[in-house]
Short mmCIF file of C-alpha atoms in Angstrom, two decimals:
data_model
loop_
_atom_site.label_atom_id
_atom_site.label_comp_id
_atom_site.label_asym_id
_atom_site.label_seq_id
_atom_site.Cartn_x
_atom_site.Cartn_y
_atom_site.Cartn_z
CA UNK A 1 11.13 1.75 30.31
CA UNK A 2 13.94 2.88 28.02
CA UNK A 3 14.83 -0.72 27.23
CA UNK A 4 11.23 -1.36 26.18
CA UNK A 5 11.35 1.58 23.74
CA UNK A 6 14.65 0.39 22.27
CA UNK A 7 13.41 -3.17 21.87
CA UNK A 8 10.16 -2.02 20.27
CA UNK A 9 12.11 0.04 17.74
CA UNK A 10 14.31 -2.97 16.93
CA UNK A 11 11.22 -5.15 16.47
CA UNK A 12 9.64 -2.47 14.27
CA UNK A 13 12.79 -2.22 12.11
CA UNK A 14 13.06 -6.01 11.71
CA UNK A 15 9.34 -6.46 10.98
CA UNK A 16 9.43 -3.61 8.46
CA UNK A 17 12.43 -5.13 6.73
CA UNK A 18 10.82 -8.56 6.52
CA UNK A 19 7.55 -7.06 5.28
CA UNK A 20 9.41 -5.18 2.56
CA UNK A 21 11.25 -8.34 1.48
CA UNK A 22 8.03 -10.37 1.44
CA UNK A 23 6.30 -7.74 -0.70
CA UNK A 24 9.26 -7.73 -3.08
CA UNK A 25 9.14 -11.51 -3.50
CA UNK A 26 5.37 -11.31 -4.13
CA UNK A 27 5.67 -8.76 -6.95
CA UNK A 28 6.77 -11.23 -9.66
CA UNK A 29 3.23 -12.62 -9.60
CA UNK A 30 2.08 -9.23 -10.93
CA UNK A 31 4.65 -9.18 -13.73
CA UNK A 32 4.38 -10.94 -17.11
CA UNK A 33 4.66 -14.72 -16.97
CA UNK A 34 8.00 -14.92 -18.78
CA UNK A 35 9.64 -12.77 -16.05
CA UNK A 36 8.69 -15.23 -13.33
CA UNK A 37 11.19 -17.75 -14.70
CA UNK A 38 14.05 -15.32 -14.03
CA UNK A 39 12.83 -13.81 -10.77
CA UNK A 40 11.72 -17.02 -9.05
CA UNK A 41 14.72 -19.15 -9.88
CA UNK A 42 16.52 -21.24 -7.25
CA UNK A 43 19.38 -18.77 -7.19
CA UNK A 44 17.19 -15.73 -6.60
CA UNK A 45 15.15 -17.52 -3.94
CA UNK A 46 18.38 -18.48 -2.18
CA UNK A 47 19.54 -14.87 -2.30
CA UNK A 48 16.16 -13.78 -0.94
CA UNK A 49 16.49 -16.20 1.98
CA UNK A 50 19.97 -14.89 2.74
CA UNK A 51 18.58 -11.34 2.59
CA UNK A 52 15.89 -12.33 5.12
CA UNK A 53 18.68 -13.25 7.54
CA UNK A 54 21.19 -10.47 6.86
CA UNK A 55 19.03 -7.42 6.10
CA UNK A 56 17.57 -6.93 9.61
CA UNK A 57 21.10 -6.61 11.02
CA UNK A 58 22.03 -4.09 8.33
CA UNK A 59 18.85 -2.08 8.91
CA UNK A 60 19.34 -2.04 12.68
CA UNK A 61 22.95 -0.94 12.21
CA UNK A 62 21.88 1.79 9.78
CA UNK A 63 19.10 3.01 12.11
CA UNK A 64 21.14 2.66 15.31
CA UNK A 65 20.89 6.35 16.19
CA UNK A 66 17.10 6.30 15.88
CA UNK A 67 16.89 3.07 17.86
CA UNK A 68 19.10 4.39 20.68
CA UNK A 69 17.25 7.68 20.96
#
């Protein structure tokens, strides 16, 4: 049972991180049109994709005490 709680907290942390990153990439559509050129450039999209891979590990490491509780 304890393993189920730990795994559910990990899934919650990863899903929350990905949801936050997806919301952040969606915000440029709400900004003025001339900002979109800078925020949705190939470099920033590449950095966003790297963040989608690396951030869940960083969040799980940061929240490791809460996850292990």
